[in-house]
Short mmCIF file of N, CA and C in Angstrom, two decimals:
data_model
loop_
_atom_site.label_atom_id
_atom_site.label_comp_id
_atom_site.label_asym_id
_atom_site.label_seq_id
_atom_site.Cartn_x
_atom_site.Cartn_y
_atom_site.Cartn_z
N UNK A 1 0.86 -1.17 0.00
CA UNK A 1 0.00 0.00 0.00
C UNK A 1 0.90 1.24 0.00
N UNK A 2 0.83 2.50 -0.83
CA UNK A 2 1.32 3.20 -1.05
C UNK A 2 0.94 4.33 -0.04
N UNK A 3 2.32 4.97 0.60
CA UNK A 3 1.65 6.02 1.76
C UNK A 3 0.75 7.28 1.69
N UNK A 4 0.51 7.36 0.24
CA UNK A 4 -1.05 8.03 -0.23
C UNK A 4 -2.51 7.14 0.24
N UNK A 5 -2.20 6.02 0.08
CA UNK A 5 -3.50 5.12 -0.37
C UNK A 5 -3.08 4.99 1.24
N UNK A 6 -2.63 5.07 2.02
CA UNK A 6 -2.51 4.51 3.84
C UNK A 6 -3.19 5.55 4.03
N UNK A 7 -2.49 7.15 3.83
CA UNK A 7 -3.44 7.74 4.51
C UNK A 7 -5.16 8.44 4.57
N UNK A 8 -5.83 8.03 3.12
CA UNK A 8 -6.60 7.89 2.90
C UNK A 8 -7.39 7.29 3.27
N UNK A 9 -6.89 5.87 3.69
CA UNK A 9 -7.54 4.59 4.08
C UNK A 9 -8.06 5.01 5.81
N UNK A 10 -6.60 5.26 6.67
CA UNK A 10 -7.30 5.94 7.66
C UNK A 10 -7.51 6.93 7.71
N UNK A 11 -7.49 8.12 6.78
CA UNK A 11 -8.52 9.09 7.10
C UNK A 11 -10.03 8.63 6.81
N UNK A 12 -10.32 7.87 6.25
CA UNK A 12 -11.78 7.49 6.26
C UNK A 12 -12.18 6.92 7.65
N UNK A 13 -10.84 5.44 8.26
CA UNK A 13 -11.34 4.98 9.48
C UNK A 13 -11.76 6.19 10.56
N UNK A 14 -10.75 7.77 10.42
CA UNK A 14 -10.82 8.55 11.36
C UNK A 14 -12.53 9.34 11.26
N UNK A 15 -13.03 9.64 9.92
CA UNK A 15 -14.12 10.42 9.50
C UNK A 15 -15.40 9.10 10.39
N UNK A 16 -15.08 8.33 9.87
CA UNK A 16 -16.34 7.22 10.34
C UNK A 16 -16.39 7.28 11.64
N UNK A 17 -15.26 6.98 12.20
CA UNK A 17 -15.67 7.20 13.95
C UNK A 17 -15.87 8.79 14.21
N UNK A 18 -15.52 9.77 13.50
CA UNK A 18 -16.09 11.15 13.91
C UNK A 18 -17.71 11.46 13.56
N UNK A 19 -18.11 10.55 12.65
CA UNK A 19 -19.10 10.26 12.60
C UNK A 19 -20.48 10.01 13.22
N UNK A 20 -19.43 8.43 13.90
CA UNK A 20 -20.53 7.54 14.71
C UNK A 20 -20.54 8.87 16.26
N UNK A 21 -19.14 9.80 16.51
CA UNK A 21 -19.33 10.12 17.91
C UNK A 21 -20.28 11.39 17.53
N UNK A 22 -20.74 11.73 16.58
CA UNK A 22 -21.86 12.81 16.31
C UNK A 22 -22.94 12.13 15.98
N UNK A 23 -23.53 11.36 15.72
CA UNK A 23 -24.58 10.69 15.22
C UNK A 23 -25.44 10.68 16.17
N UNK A 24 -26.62 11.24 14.75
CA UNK A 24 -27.79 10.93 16.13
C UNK A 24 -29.29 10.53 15.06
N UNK A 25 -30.24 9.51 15.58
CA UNK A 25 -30.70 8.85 14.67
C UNK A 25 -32.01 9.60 14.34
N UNK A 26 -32.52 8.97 13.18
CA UNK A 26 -33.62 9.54 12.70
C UNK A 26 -35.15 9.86 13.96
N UNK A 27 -34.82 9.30 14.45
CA UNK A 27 -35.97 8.96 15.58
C UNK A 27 -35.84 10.11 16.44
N UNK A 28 -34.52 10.11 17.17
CA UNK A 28 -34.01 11.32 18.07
C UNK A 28 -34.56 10.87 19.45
N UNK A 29 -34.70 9.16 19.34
CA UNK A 29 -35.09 8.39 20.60
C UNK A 29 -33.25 8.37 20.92
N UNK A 30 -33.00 8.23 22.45
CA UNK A 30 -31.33 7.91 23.15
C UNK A 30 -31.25 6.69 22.51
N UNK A 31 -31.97 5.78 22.80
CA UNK A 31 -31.41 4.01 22.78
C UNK A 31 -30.91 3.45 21.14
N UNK A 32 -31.87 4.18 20.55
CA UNK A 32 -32.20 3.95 18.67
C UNK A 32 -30.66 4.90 18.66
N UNK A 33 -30.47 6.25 18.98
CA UNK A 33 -29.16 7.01 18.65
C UNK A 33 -27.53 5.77 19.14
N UNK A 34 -27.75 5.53 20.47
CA UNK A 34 -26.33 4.46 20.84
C UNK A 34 -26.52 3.23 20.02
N UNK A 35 -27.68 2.28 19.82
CA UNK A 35 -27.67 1.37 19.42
C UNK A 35 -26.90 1.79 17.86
N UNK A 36 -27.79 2.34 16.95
CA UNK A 36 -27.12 3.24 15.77
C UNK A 36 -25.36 3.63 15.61
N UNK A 37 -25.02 3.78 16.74
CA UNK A 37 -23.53 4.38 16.93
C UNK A 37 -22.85 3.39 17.07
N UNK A 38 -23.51 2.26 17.87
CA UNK A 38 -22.53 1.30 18.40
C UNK A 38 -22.30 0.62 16.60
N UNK A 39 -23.50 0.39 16.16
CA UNK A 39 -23.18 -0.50 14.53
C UNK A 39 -22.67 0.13 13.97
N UNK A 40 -22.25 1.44 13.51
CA UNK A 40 -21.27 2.39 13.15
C UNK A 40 -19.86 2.01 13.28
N UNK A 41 -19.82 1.89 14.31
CA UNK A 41 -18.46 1.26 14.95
C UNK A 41 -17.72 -0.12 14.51
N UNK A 42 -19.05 -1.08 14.96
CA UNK A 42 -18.92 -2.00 15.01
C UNK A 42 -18.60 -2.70 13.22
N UNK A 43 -19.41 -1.62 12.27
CA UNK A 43 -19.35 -2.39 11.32
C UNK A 43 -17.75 -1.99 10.54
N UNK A 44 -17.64 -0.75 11.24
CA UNK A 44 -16.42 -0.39 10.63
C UNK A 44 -15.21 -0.94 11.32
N UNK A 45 -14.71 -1.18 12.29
CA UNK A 45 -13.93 -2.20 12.90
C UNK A 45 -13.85 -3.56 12.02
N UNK A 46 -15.22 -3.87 11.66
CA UNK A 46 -15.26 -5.36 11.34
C UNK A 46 -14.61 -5.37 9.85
N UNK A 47 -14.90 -4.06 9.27
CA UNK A 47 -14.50 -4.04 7.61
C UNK A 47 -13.24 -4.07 7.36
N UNK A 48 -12.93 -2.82 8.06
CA UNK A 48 -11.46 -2.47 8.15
C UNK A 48 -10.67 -3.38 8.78
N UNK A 49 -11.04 -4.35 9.85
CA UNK A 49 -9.81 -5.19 10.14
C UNK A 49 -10.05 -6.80 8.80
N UNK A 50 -10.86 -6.89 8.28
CA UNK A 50 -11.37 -7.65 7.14
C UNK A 50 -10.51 -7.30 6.55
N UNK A 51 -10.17 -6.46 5.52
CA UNK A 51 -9.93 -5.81 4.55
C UNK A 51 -8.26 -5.14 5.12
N UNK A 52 -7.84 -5.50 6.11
CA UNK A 52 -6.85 -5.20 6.05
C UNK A 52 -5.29 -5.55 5.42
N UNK A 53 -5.31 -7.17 5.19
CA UNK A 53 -4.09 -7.71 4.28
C UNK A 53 -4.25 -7.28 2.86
N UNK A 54 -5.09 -6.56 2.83
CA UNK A 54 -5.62 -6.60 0.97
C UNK A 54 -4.54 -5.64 0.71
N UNK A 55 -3.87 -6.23 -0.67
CA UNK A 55 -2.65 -5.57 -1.12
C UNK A 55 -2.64 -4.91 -2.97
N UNK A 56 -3.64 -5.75 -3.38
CA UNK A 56 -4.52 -5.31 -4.90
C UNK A 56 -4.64 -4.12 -4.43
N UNK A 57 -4.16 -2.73 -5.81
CA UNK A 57 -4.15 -1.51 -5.84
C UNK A 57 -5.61 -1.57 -6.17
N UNK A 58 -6.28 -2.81 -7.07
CA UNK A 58 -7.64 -2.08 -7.60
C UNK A 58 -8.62 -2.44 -6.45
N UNK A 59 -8.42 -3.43 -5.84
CA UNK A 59 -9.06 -4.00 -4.67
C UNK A 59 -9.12 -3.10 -3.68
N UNK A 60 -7.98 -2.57 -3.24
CA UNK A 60 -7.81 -1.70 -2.27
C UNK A 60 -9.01 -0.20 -2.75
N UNK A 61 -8.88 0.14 -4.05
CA UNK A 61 -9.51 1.45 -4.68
C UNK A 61 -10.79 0.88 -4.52
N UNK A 62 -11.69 -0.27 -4.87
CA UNK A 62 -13.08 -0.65 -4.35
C UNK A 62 -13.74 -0.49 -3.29
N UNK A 63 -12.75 -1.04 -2.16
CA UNK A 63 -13.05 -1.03 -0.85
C UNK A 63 -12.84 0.95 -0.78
N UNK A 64 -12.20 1.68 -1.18
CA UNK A 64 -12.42 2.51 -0.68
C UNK A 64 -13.48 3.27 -1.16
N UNK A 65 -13.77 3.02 -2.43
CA UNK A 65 -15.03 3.91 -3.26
C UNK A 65 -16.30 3.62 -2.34
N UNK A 66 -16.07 1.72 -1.71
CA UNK A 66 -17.59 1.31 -1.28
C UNK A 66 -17.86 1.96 -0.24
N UNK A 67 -16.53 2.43 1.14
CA UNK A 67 -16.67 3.25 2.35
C UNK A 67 -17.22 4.29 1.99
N UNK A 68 -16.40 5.32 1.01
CA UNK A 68 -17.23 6.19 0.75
C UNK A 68 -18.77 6.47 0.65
N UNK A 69 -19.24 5.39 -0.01
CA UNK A 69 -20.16 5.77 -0.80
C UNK A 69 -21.11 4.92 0.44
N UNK A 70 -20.64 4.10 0.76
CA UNK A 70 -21.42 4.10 2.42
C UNK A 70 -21.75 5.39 3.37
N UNK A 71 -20.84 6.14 3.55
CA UNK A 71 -20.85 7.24 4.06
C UNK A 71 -21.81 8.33 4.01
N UNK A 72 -22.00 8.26 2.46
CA UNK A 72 -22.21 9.85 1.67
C UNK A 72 -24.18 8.99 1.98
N UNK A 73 -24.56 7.64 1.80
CA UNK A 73 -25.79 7.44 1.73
C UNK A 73 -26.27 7.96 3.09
N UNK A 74 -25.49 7.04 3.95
CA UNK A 74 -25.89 6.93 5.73
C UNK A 74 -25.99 8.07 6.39
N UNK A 75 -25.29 9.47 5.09
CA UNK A 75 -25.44 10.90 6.06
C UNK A 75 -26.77 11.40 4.97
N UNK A 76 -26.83 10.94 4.23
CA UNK A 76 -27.93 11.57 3.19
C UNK A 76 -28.99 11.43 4.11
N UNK A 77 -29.43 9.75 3.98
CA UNK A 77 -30.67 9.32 4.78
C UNK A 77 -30.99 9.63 5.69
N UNK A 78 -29.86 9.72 6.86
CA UNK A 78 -29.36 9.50 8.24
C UNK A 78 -29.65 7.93 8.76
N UNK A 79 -29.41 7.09 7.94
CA UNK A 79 -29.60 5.51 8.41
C UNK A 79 -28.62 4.82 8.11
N UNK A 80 -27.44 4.79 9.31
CA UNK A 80 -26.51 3.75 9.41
C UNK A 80 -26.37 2.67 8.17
N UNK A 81 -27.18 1.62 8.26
CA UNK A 81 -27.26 0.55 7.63
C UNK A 81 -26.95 0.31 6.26
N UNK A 82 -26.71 -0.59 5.58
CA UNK A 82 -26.67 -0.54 4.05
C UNK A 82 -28.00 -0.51 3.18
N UNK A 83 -28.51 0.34 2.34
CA UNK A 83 -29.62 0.34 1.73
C UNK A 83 -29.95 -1.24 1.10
N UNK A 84 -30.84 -1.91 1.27
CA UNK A 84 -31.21 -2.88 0.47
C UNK A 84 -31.37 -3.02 -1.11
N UNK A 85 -30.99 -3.68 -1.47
CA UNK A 85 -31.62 -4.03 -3.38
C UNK A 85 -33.13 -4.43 -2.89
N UNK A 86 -33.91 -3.66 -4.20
CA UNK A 86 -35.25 -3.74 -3.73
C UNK A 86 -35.52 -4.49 -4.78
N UNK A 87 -35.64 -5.85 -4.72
CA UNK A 87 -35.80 -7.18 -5.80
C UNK A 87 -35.73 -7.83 -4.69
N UNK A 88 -37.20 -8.93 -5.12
CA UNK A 88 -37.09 -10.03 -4.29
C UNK A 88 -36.00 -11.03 -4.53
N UNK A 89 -35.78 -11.94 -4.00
CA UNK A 89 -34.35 -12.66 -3.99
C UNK A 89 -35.15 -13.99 -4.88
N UNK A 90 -34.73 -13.84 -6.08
CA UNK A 90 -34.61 -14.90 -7.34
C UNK A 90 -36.54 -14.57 -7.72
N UNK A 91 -36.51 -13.30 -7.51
CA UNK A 91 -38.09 -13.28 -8.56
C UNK A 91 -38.38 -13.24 -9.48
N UNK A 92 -37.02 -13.10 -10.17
CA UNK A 92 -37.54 -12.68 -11.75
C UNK A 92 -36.97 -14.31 -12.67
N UNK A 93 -36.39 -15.41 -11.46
CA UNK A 93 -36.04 -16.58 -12.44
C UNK A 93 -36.84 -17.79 -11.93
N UNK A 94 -37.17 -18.86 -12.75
CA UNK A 94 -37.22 -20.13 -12.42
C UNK A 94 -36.26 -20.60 -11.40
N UNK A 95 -36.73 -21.55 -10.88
CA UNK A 95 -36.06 -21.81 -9.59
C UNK A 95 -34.98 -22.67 -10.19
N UNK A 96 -34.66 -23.19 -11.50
CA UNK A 96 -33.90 -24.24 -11.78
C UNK A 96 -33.20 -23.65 -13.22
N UNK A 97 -32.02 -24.39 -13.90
CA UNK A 97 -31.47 -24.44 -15.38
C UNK A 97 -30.76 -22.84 -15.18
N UNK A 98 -31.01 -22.53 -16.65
CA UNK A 98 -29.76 -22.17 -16.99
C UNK A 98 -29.86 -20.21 -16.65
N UNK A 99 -31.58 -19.95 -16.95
CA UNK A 99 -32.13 -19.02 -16.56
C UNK A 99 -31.77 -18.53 -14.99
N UNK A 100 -31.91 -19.67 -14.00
CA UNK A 100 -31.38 -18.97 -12.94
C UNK A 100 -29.90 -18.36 -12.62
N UNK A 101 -29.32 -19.27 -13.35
CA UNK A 101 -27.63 -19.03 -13.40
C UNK A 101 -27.75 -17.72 -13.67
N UNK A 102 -27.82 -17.27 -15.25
CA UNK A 102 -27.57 -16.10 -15.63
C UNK A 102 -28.57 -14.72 -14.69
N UNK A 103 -29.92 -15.38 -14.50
CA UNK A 103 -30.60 -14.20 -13.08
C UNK A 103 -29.56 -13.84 -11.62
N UNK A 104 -28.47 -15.18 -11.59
CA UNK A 104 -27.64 -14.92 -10.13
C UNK A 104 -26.74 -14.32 -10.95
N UNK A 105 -26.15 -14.40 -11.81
CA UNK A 105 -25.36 -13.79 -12.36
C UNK A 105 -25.22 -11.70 -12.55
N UNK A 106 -26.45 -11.82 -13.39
CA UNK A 106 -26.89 -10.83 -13.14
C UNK A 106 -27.10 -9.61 -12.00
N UNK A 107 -27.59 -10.41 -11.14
CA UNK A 107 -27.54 -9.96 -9.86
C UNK A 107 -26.46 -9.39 -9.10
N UNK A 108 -25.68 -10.59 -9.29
CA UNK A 108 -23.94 -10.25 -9.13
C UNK A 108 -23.28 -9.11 -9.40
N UNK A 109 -23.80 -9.02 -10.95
CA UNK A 109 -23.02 -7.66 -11.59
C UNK A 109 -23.67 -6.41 -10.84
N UNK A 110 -25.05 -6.49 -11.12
CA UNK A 110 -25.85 -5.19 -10.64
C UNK A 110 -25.99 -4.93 -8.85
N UNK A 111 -24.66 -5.42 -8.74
CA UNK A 111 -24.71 -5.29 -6.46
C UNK A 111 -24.02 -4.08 -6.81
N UNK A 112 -24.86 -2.97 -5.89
CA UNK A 112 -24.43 -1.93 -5.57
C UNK A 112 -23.26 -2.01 -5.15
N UNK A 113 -22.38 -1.01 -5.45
CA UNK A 113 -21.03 -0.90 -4.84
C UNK A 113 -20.90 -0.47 -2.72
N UNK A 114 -21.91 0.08 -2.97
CA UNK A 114 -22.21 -0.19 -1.14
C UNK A 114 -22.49 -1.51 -0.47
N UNK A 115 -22.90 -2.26 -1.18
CA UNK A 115 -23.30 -3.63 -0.45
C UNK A 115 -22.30 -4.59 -0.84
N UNK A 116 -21.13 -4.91 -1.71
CA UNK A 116 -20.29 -5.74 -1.52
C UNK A 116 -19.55 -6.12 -1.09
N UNK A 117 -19.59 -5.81 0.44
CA UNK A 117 -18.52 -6.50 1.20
C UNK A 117 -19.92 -6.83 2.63
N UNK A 118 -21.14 -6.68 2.44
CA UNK A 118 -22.02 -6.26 3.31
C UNK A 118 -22.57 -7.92 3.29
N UNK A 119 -22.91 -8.27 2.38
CA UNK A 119 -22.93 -9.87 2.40
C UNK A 119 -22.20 -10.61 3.26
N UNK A 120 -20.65 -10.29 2.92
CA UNK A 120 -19.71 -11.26 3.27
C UNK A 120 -19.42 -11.38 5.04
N UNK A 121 -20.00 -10.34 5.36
CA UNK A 121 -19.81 -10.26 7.10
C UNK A 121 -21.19 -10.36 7.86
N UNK A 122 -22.12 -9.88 7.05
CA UNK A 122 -23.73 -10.35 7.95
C UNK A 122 -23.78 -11.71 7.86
#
């Protein structure tokens, strides 16, 4: 990792926790605001120590576009979480052959760049 791409990497870890310690949730209930903060935390700990041997320049540039763009939603909305794909899961294929392949396939390609690493840890 190049000491551009390091400090980028944690200036994002630093923005996210400056984040979670300002955050306050849509509700403006206490418990919904900490609970909210704590997954803030929690999910970013979990990514970033995930994603930490990764040594791919383009790999490394994914993971950082996806933080971002995690970021920029969760302050838009104000909802922590990763937005869902709003498709039911295998509605548009037969449950069997060659049609479903290419429907998972599909699917594959069209995963938001916010949700691909969001699978792999829930």
């Amino acid at each position: 990792m190049t000491p551009v791409t390091r400090q980028e990497v944690l200036g994002l870890y630093r923005k996210i926790f400056r984040i979670a310690k300002k955050w306050q949730s849509a509700s403006g209930q206490i418990e919904e605001t900490i609970k909210e903060k704590e997954y803030i935390k929690n999910e970013a700990k979990t990514l970033f120590r995930k994603n930490k041997d990764v040594t791919d320049p383009k790999l490394i540039k994914q993971c950082i576009e996806e933080c971002e763009a995690r970021i920029e939603i969760g302050l838009h909305y104000n909802i922590p979480y990763p937005r869902p794909i709003h498709l039911p899961p295998m509605g548009l294929a037969h449950k069997q052959g060659r049609t479903l392949r290419h429907q998972e396939k599909l699917r594959k390609i069209s995963k938001p760049i916010y949700l691909k690493s969001h699978d792999e840890v829930s």
